[in-house]
Amino acid sequence: MLELHQFRHSAFCLKVRMVLQAKGLSYRTVDVTPGIGQVAVFRLSGQRQVPVLVDGDTVLADSSAIARHLEDRAPDPQLIPSDPRLAAQVHLIEDWADTTLAAAGRAALVQAAALDASLRVALLPEDLPAPVRSVMGAIPGGWVNSVSELVQQGGRADLLASLEQLDASVGTSPWLVGGSMSLADLAVASQLSLLRFPPSAGSPLAGKGIPGLSDHPGLQRLFQWRDQLELKLMERTLEEV
């Protein structure tokens, strides 16, 4: 069985899980504890970052490399179109999601967590000792408020403008490229999970998000699209069982 080493709330790990679900592949997850758990990941893959996928004797890191490996391993359904023009569009959107959207989403989440103790604690690894979780939750908001400077107003405005364009796009078609699900959809959907955590994030994270984005009236269609896409993948997985 395929083995995915992951941080549970990593958008890139979610991207790989969504690809696995789309392909109907059986897999098991190994949750990595930040810090000490990454030593084992390094021994396995030669680097400390996740996701890492183990497929027999093959060990792969990086969500895009993993997605392309799975595309070759299980070609149906096709997530990278055969048409070169559509394939280029998928690549460009995936790259934007993995870089620009990912960086903006992480910065916005750090900002929100700095100001919201409950969100900060919910993001901590579940196996972290209770005393450590209590300390993290008790850090004064004023002390971490400087983190908010990570997200400048200009950057937030650019992010919002891009998200509004995506919202308009999913309002006319359920797929970002062509007439079927592609890697572009999964890359964008996974990064959106940092802006508003989906039900699959579990309690107490589900429904939490970035103030000003997760509750923005012009983005609700986009977040609904994200949640519906993940629901379709989960239903597909259940059908395969």
PDB file of C-alpha atoms in Angstrom:
ATOM      1  CA  MET A   1       0.000   0.000   0.000  1.00  0.00           C
ATOM      2  CA  LEU A   2       1.137   3.559  -0.692  1.00  0.00           C
ATOM      3  CA  GLU A   3       2.373   5.412   2.391  1.00  0.00           C
ATOM      4  CA  LEU A   4       2.097   9.188   2.745  1.00  0.00           C
ATOM      5  CA  HIS A   5       4.240  10.920   5.359  1.00  0.00           C
ATOM      6  CA  GLN A   6       2.549  14.224   6.153  1.00  0.00           C
ATOM      7  CA  PHE A   7       1.692  17.130   8.374  1.00  0.00           C
ATOM      8  CA  ARG A   8      -2.051  16.798   8.761  1.00  0.00           C
ATOM      9  CA  HIS A   9      -2.850  20.454   8.089  1.00  0.00           C
ATOM     10  CA  SER A  10      -0.290  21.027   5.337  1.00  0.00           C
ATOM     11  CA  ALA A  11      -1.974  22.211   2.137  1.00  0.00           C
ATOM     12  CA  PHE A  12       0.633  20.372   0.071  1.00  0.00           C
ATOM     13  CA  CYS A  13      -0.089  17.120   1.899  1.00  0.00           C
ATOM     14  CA  LEU A  14      -3.792  17.707   1.337  1.00  0.00           C
ATOM     15  CA  LYS A  15      -3.058  18.184  -2.362  1.00  0.00           C
ATOM     16  CA  VAL A  16      -1.442  14.729  -2.497  1.00  0.00           C
ATOM     17  CA  ARG A  17      -4.326  13.157  -0.560  1.00  0.00           C
ATOM     18  CA  MET A  18      -6.773  14.682  -3.033  1.00  0.00           C
ATOM     19  CA  VAL A  19      -4.794  13.259  -5.971  1.00  0.00           C
ATOM     20  CA  LEU A  20      -4.767   9.835  -4.312  1.00  0.00           C
ATOM     21  CA  GLN A  21      -8.526  10.047  -3.750  1.00  0.00           C
ATOM     22  CA  ALA A  22      -9.144  11.191  -7.320  1.00  0.00           C
ATOM     23  CA  LYS A  23      -7.193   8.185  -8.576  1.00  0.00           C
ATOM     24  CA  GLY A  24      -9.006   5.801  -6.237  1.00  0.00           C
ATOM     25  CA  LEU A  25      -5.702   4.563  -4.793  1.00  0.00           C
ATOM     26  CA  SER A  26      -5.474   2.918  -1.390  1.00  0.00           C
ATOM     27  CA  TYR A  27      -2.960   4.535   0.946  1.00  0.00           C
ATOM     28  CA  ARG A  28      -2.146   5.054   4.575  1.00  0.00           C
ATOM     29  CA  THR A  29      -0.905   8.215   6.236  1.00  0.00           C
ATOM     30  CA  VAL A  30       1.946   8.638   8.693  1.00  0.00           C
ATOM     31  CA  ASP A  31       1.614  11.894  10.634  1.00  0.00           C
ATOM     32  CA  VAL A  32       4.993  13.507  11.203  1.00  0.00           C
ATOM     33  CA  THR A  33       5.684  15.501  14.357  1.00  0.00           C
ATOM     34  CA  PRO A  34       7.455  18.756  13.437  1.00  0.00           C
ATOM     35  CA  GLY A  35      11.033  18.671  14.672  1.00  0.00           C
ATOM     36  CA  ILE A  36      11.903  15.204  15.938  1.00  0.00           C
ATOM     37  CA  GLY A  37       9.613  13.438  13.480  1.00  0.00           C
ATOM     38  CA  GLN A  38      11.364  15.114  10.572  1.00  0.00           C
ATOM     39  CA  VAL A  39      14.554  13.220  11.399  1.00  0.00           C
ATOM     40  CA  ALA A  40      12.843  10.012  10.250  1.00  0.00           C
ATOM     41  CA  VAL A  41      11.619  11.797   7.117  1.00  0.00           C
ATOM     42  CA  PHE A  42      15.201  12.873   6.371  1.00  0.00           C
ATOM     43  CA  ARG A  43      16.465   9.314   6.739  1.00  0.00           C
ATOM     44  CA  LEU A  44      13.723   8.150   4.414  1.00  0.00           C
ATOM     45  CA  SER A  45      13.902  10.793   1.696  1.00  0.00           C
ATOM     46  CA  GLY A  46      17.082  12.811   2.187  1.00  0.00           C
ATOM     47  CA  GLN A  47      15.178  15.991   3.127  1.00  0.00           C
ATOM     48  CA  ARG A  48      13.004  17.152   6.012  1.00  0.00           C
ATOM     49  CA  GLN A  49       9.978  18.481   4.184  1.00  0.00           C
ATOM     50  CA  VAL A  50       6.675  16.716   3.637  1.00  0.00           C
ATOM     51  CA  PRO A  51       4.779  15.357   1.804  1.00  0.00           C
ATOM     52  CA  VAL A  52       6.846  12.233   1.156  1.00  0.00           C
ATOM     53  CA  LEU A  53       5.261   9.284  -0.652  1.00  0.00           C
ATOM     54  CA  VAL A  54       6.588   5.754  -0.386  1.00  0.00           C
ATOM     55  CA  ASP A  55       5.572   3.535  -3.296  1.00  0.00           C
ATOM     56  CA  GLY A  56       7.380   0.249  -2.855  1.00  0.00           C
ATOM     57  CA  ASP A  57      11.074   0.968  -3.401  1.00  0.00           C
ATOM     58  CA  THR A  58      10.310   4.440  -4.736  1.00  0.00           C
ATOM     59  CA  VAL A  59      10.446   7.384  -2.333  1.00  0.00           C
ATOM     60  CA  LEU A  60       9.220  10.740  -3.624  1.00  0.00           C
ATOM     61  CA  ALA A  61       9.138  14.223  -2.125  1.00  0.00           C
ATOM     62  CA  ASP A  62       7.383  17.389  -3.374  1.00  0.00           C
ATOM     63  CA  SER A  63       3.662  17.425  -4.075  1.00  0.00           C
ATOM     64  CA  SER A  64       4.045  18.153  -7.807  1.00  0.00           C
ATOM     65  CA  ALA A  65       6.539  15.337  -8.331  1.00  0.00           C
ATOM     66  CA  ILE A  66       4.275  12.986  -6.385  1.00  0.00           C
ATOM     67  CA  ALA A  67       1.230  14.044  -8.415  1.00  0.00           C
ATOM     68  CA  ARG A  68       3.010  13.324 -11.688  1.00  0.00           C
ATOM     69  CA  HIS A  69       4.208   9.960 -10.407  1.00  0.00           C
ATOM     70  CA  LEU A  70       0.633   9.054  -9.512  1.00  0.00           C
ATOM     71  CA  GLU A  71      -0.556  10.290 -12.911  1.00  0.00           C
ATOM     72  CA  ASP A  72       1.809   7.779 -14.551  1.00  0.00           C
ATOM     73  CA  ARG A  73       0.959   5.042 -12.066  1.00  0.00           C
ATOM     74  CA  ALA A  74      -2.814   5.411 -12.424  1.00  0.00           C
ATOM     75  CA  PRO A  75      -3.677   7.298 -15.656  1.00  0.00           C
ATOM     76  CA  ASP A  76      -7.436   7.172 -15.064  1.00  0.00           C
ATOM     77  CA  PRO A  77      -8.894   9.658 -14.397  1.00  0.00           C
ATOM     78  CA  GLN A  78      -6.508  11.919 -16.256  1.00  0.00           C
ATOM     79  CA  LEU A  79      -5.548  14.949 -14.175  1.00  0.00           C
ATOM     80  CA  ILE A  80      -3.078  16.399 -16.696  1.00  0.00           C
ATOM     81  CA  PRO A  81      -4.751  16.850 -20.105  1.00  0.00           C
ATOM     82  CA  SER A  82      -3.226  15.365 -23.237  1.00  0.00           C
ATOM     83  CA  ASP A  83      -3.852  18.595 -25.126  1.00  0.00           C
ATOM     84  CA  PRO A  84      -0.604  20.614 -24.797  1.00  0.00           C
ATOM     85  CA  ARG A  85      -2.460  23.915 -24.483  1.00  0.00           C
ATOM     86  CA  LEU A  86      -4.654  22.663 -21.647  1.00  0.00           C
ATOM     87  CA  ALA A  87      -1.698  20.913 -20.011  1.00  0.00           C
ATOM     88  CA  ALA A  88       0.196  24.229 -20.037  1.00  0.00           C
ATOM     89  CA  GLN A  89      -2.749  25.961 -18.385  1.00  0.00           C
ATOM     90  CA  VAL A  90      -2.866  23.273 -15.689  1.00  0.00           C
ATOM     91  CA  HIS A  91       0.865  23.651 -15.063  1.00  0.00           C
ATOM     92  CA  LEU A  92       0.644  27.448 -14.788  1.00  0.00           C
ATOM     93  CA  ILE A  93      -2.296  27.367 -12.372  1.00  0.00           C
ATOM     94  CA  GLU A  94      -0.691  24.632 -10.274  1.00  0.00           C
ATOM     95  CA  ASP A  95       2.564  26.602 -10.097  1.00  0.00           C
ATOM     96  CA  TRP A  96       0.675  29.772  -9.075  1.00  0.00           C
ATOM     97  CA  ALA A  97      -1.216  27.863  -6.394  1.00  0.00           C
ATOM     98  CA  ASP A  98       1.951  26.193  -5.060  1.00  0.00           C
ATOM     99  CA  THR A  99       3.929  29.447  -4.902  1.00  0.00           C
ATOM    100  CA  THR A 100       2.008  32.736  -4.873  1.00  0.00           C
ATOM    101  CA  LEU A 101      -1.231  31.467  -3.323  1.00  0.00           C
ATOM    102  CA  ALA A 102       0.602  29.188  -0.889  1.00  0.00           C
ATOM    103  CA  ALA A 103       2.893  31.970   0.365  1.00  0.00           C
ATOM    104  CA  ALA A 104       0.020  34.423   0.764  1.00  0.00           C
ATOM    105  CA  GLY A 105      -2.135  31.814   2.483  1.00  0.00           C
ATOM    106  CA  ARG A 106       0.595  30.835   4.953  1.00  0.00           C
ATOM    107  CA  ALA A 107       1.351  34.456   5.801  1.00  0.00           C
ATOM    108  CA  ALA A 108      -2.334  35.250   6.295  1.00  0.00           C
ATOM    109  CA  LEU A 109      -2.770  32.171   8.490  1.00  0.00           C
ATOM    110  CA  VAL A 110       0.229  33.092  10.639  1.00  0.00           C
ATOM    111  CA  GLN A 111      -1.239  36.549  11.044  1.00  0.00           C
ATOM    112  CA  ALA A 112      -4.636  35.171  12.040  1.00  0.00           C
ATOM    113  CA  ALA A 113      -3.099  32.651  14.452  1.00  0.00           C
ATOM    114  CA  ALA A 114      -1.026  35.387  16.070  1.00  0.00           C
ATOM    115  CA  LEU A 115      -4.222  37.221  16.960  1.00  0.00           C
ATOM    116  CA  ASP A 116      -6.447  34.217  17.755  1.00  0.00           C
ATOM    117  CA  ALA A 117      -5.293  31.939  20.569  1.00  0.00           C
ATOM    118  CA  SER A 118      -7.906  29.255  19.834  1.00  0.00           C
ATOM    119  CA  LEU A 119      -6.757  29.019  16.209  1.00  0.00           C
ATOM    120  CA  ARG A 120      -3.128  28.947  17.303  1.00  0.00           C
ATOM    121  CA  VAL A 121      -3.746  26.010  19.629  1.00  0.00           C
ATOM    122  CA  ALA A 122      -5.928  24.150  17.106  1.00  0.00           C
ATOM    123  CA  LEU A 123      -3.079  24.188  14.595  1.00  0.00           C
ATOM    124  CA  LEU A 124      -0.648  22.495  17.006  1.00  0.00           C
ATOM    125  CA  PRO A 125       0.132  18.778  16.530  1.00  0.00           C
ATOM    126  CA  GLU A 126      -2.349  16.589  18.378  1.00  0.00           C
ATOM    127  CA  ASP A 127       0.418  14.614  20.133  1.00  0.00           C
ATOM    128  CA  LEU A 128       1.947  17.769  21.633  1.00  0.00           C
ATOM    129  CA  PRO A 129       1.867  17.620  25.466  1.00  0.00           C
ATOM    130  CA  ALA A 130      -1.007  19.493  27.085  1.00  0.00           C
ATOM    131  CA  PRO A 131       1.278  21.855  29.070  1.00  0.00           C
ATOM    132  CA  VAL A 132       2.946  23.010  25.835  1.00  0.00           C
ATOM    133  CA  ARG A 133      -0.439  23.578  24.203  1.00  0.00           C
ATOM    134  CA  SER A 134      -1.528  25.652  27.213  1.00  0.00           C
ATOM    135  CA  VAL A 135       1.598  27.799  27.023  1.00  0.00           C
ATOM    136  CA  MET A 136       1.082  28.460  23.317  1.00  0.00           C
ATOM    137  CA  GLY A 137      -2.505  29.470  23.914  1.00  0.00           C
ATOM    138  CA  ALA A 138      -1.538  31.796  26.753  1.00  0.00           C
ATOM    139  CA  ILE A 139       0.991  33.873  24.776  1.00  0.00           C
ATOM    140  CA  PRO A 140      -0.301  37.477  24.933  1.00  0.00           C
ATOM    141  CA  GLY A 141      -1.867  38.621  21.697  1.00  0.00           C
ATOM    142  CA  GLY A 142       0.011  41.911  21.869  1.00  0.00           C
ATOM    143  CA  TRP A 143       3.358  40.100  21.928  1.00  0.00           C
ATOM    144  CA  VAL A 144       2.628  38.254  18.686  1.00  0.00           C
ATOM    145  CA  ASN A 145       0.726  41.101  17.080  1.00  0.00           C
ATOM    146  CA  SER A 146       3.872  42.187  15.229  1.00  0.00           C
ATOM    147  CA  VAL A 147       3.524  39.065  13.104  1.00  0.00           C
ATOM    148  CA  SER A 148       0.639  40.800  11.389  1.00  0.00           C
ATOM    149  CA  GLU A 149       3.214  42.897   9.566  1.00  0.00           C
ATOM    150  CA  LEU A 150       4.014  39.802   7.488  1.00  0.00           C
ATOM    151  CA  VAL A 151       0.936  40.543   5.411  1.00  0.00           C
ATOM    152  CA  GLN A 152       1.056  44.033   3.955  1.00  0.00           C
ATOM    153  CA  GLN A 153      -2.151  45.685   2.824  1.00  0.00           C
ATOM    154  CA  GLY A 154      -0.990  45.623  -0.797  1.00  0.00           C
ATOM    155  CA  GLY A 155      -0.341  41.890  -0.659  1.00  0.00           C
ATOM    156  CA  ARG A 156      -3.743  41.226   0.901  1.00  0.00           C
ATOM    157  CA  ALA A 157      -5.416  43.316  -1.810  1.00  0.00           C
ATOM    158  CA  ASP A 158      -3.620  41.376  -4.558  1.00  0.00           C
ATOM    159  CA  LEU A 159      -4.633  38.071  -2.969  1.00  0.00           C
ATOM    160  CA  LEU A 160      -8.248  39.168  -2.691  1.00  0.00           C
ATOM    161  CA  ALA A 161      -8.302  40.284  -6.331  1.00  0.00           C
ATOM    162  CA  SER A 162      -6.998  36.875  -7.474  1.00  0.00           C
ATOM    163  CA  LEU A 163      -9.499  35.019  -5.308  1.00  0.00           C
ATOM    164  CA  GLU A 164     -12.362  37.097  -6.674  1.00  0.00           C
ATOM    165  CA  GLN A 165     -11.306  36.121 -10.200  1.00  0.00           C
ATOM    166  CA  LEU A 166     -11.327  32.457  -9.144  1.00  0.00           C
ATOM    167  CA  ASP A 167     -14.755  32.912  -7.583  1.00  0.00           C
ATOM    168  CA  ALA A 168     -16.062  34.278 -10.889  1.00  0.00           C
ATOM    169  CA  SER A 169     -14.462  31.374 -12.757  1.00  0.00           C
ATOM    170  CA  VAL A 170     -16.043  28.613 -10.661  1.00  0.00           C
ATOM    171  CA  GLY A 171     -19.355  30.436 -11.028  1.00  0.00           C
ATOM    172  CA  THR A 172     -19.330  29.664 -14.756  1.00  0.00           C
ATOM    173  CA  SER A 173     -17.653  26.220 -14.760  1.00  0.00           C
ATOM    174  CA  PRO A 174     -16.929  23.635 -12.055  1.00  0.00           C
ATOM    175  CA  TRP A 175     -13.427  23.087 -13.505  1.00  0.00           C
ATOM    176  CA  LEU A 176     -10.620  25.606 -13.827  1.00  0.00           C
ATOM    177  CA  VAL A 177      -9.211  24.053 -17.017  1.00  0.00           C
ATOM    178  CA  GLY A 178     -11.169  22.203 -19.691  1.00  0.00           C
ATOM    179  CA  GLY A 179     -14.263  20.147 -19.053  1.00  0.00           C
ATOM    180  CA  SER A 180     -13.097  17.812 -16.282  1.00  0.00           C
ATOM    181  CA  MET A 181     -11.203  17.723 -13.008  1.00  0.00           C
ATOM    182  CA  SER A 182      -7.510  18.467 -13.317  1.00  0.00           C
ATOM    183  CA  LEU A 183      -4.468  18.960 -11.133  1.00  0.00           C
ATOM    184  CA  ALA A 184      -5.155  22.697 -11.331  1.00  0.00           C
ATOM    185  CA  ASP A 185      -8.404  22.220  -9.378  1.00  0.00           C
ATOM    186  CA  LEU A 186      -6.719  20.122  -6.701  1.00  0.00           C
ATOM    187  CA  ALA A 187      -3.746  22.476  -6.302  1.00  0.00           C
ATOM    188  CA  VAL A 188      -5.977  25.527  -5.830  1.00  0.00           C
ATOM    189  CA  ALA A 189      -8.517  23.736  -3.622  1.00  0.00           C
ATOM    190  CA  SER A 190      -5.844  22.457  -1.255  1.00  0.00           C
ATOM    191  CA  GLN A 191      -4.337  25.916  -0.724  1.00  0.00           C
ATOM    192  CA  LEU A 192      -7.769  27.405  -0.088  1.00  0.00           C
ATOM    193  CA  SER A 193      -7.981  25.149   2.964  1.00  0.00           C
ATOM    194  CA  LEU A 194      -5.586  27.518   4.751  1.00  0.00           C
ATOM    195  CA  LEU A 195      -7.943  30.426   4.195  1.00  0.00           C
ATOM    196  CA  ARG A 196     -10.988  28.568   5.531  1.00  0.00           C
ATOM    197  CA  PHE A 197     -10.555  25.122   6.994  1.00  0.00           C
ATOM    198  CA  PRO A 198     -12.942  22.553   5.481  1.00  0.00           C
ATOM    199  CA  PRO A 199     -14.962  19.974   7.449  1.00  0.00           C
ATOM    200  CA  SER A 200     -12.244  17.370   6.753  1.00  0.00           C
ATOM    201  CA  ALA A 201      -9.847  19.387   8.948  1.00  0.00           C
ATOM    202  CA  GLY A 202     -11.805  18.093  11.929  1.00  0.00           C
ATOM    203  CA  SER A 203     -12.855  19.803  15.116  1.00  0.00           C
ATOM    204  CA  PRO A 204     -11.917  22.382  16.350  1.00  0.00           C
ATOM    205  CA  LEU A 205     -10.443  23.729  13.074  1.00  0.00           C
ATOM    206  CA  ALA A 206     -13.383  23.147  10.708  1.00  0.00           C
ATOM    207  CA  GLY A 207     -14.954  26.430   9.702  1.00  0.00           C
ATOM    208  CA  LYS A 208     -12.177  28.582  11.140  1.00  0.00           C
ATOM    209  CA  GLY A 209     -10.404  30.864   8.720  1.00  0.00           C
ATOM    210  CA  ILE A 210      -8.771  34.145   7.898  1.00  0.00           C
ATOM    211  CA  PRO A 211     -10.964  37.099   8.909  1.00  0.00           C
ATOM    212  CA  GLY A 212     -11.682  39.267   5.921  1.00  0.00           C
ATOM    213  CA  LEU A 213     -11.202  36.382   3.488  1.00  0.00           C
ATOM    214  CA  SER A 214     -13.058  33.354   4.839  1.00  0.00           C
ATOM    215  CA  ASP A 215     -16.108  35.500   5.522  1.00  0.00           C
ATOM    216  CA  HIS A 216     -15.787  37.785   2.493  1.00  0.00           C
ATOM    217  CA  PRO A 217     -19.160  37.893   0.690  1.00  0.00           C
ATOM    218  CA  GLY A 218     -17.460  37.857  -2.693  1.00  0.00           C
ATOM    219  CA  LEU A 219     -15.641  34.582  -2.022  1.00  0.00           C
ATOM    220  CA  GLN A 220     -18.363  32.324  -0.634  1.00  0.00           C
ATOM    221  CA  ARG A 221     -18.973  30.623  -3.980  1.00  0.00           C
ATOM    222  CA  LEU A 222     -15.251  29.785  -4.174  1.00  0.00           C
ATOM    223  CA  PHE A 223     -15.146  28.189  -0.714  1.00  0.00           C
ATOM    224  CA  GLN A 224     -18.323  26.229  -1.475  1.00  0.00           C
ATOM    225  CA  TRP A 225     -16.683  24.983  -4.683  1.00  0.00           C
ATOM    226  CA  ARG A 226     -13.654  23.877  -2.666  1.00  0.00           C
ATOM    227  CA  ASP A 227     -15.747  21.994  -0.120  1.00  0.00           C
ATOM    228  CA  GLN A 228     -17.917  20.360  -2.790  1.00  0.00           C
ATOM    229  CA  LEU A 229     -14.818  19.207  -4.672  1.00  0.00           C
ATOM    230  CA  GLU A 230     -13.381  17.526  -1.598  1.00  0.00           C
ATOM    231  CA  LEU A 231     -16.774  15.972  -0.844  1.00  0.00           C
ATOM    232  CA  LYS A 232     -16.855  14.469  -4.361  1.00  0.00           C
ATOM    233  CA  LEU A 233     -13.409  12.988  -3.809  1.00  0.00           C
ATOM    234  CA  MET A 234     -14.390  11.523  -0.449  1.00  0.00           C
ATOM    235  CA  GLU A 235     -17.512   9.984  -1.968  1.00  0.00           C
ATOM    236  CA  ARG A 236     -15.403   8.518  -4.763  1.00  0.00           C
ATOM    237  CA  THR A 237     -13.079   6.996  -2.183  1.00  0.00           C
ATOM    238  CA  LEU A 238     -16.004   5.385  -0.347  1.00  0.00           C
ATOM    239  CA  GLU A 239     -17.276   3.933  -3.620  1.00  0.00           C
ATOM    240  CA  GLU A 240     -13.883   2.323  -4.191  1.00  0.00           C
ATOM    241  CA  VAL A 241     -13.879   0.642  -0.764  1.00  0.00           C
TER     242      VAL A 241
END
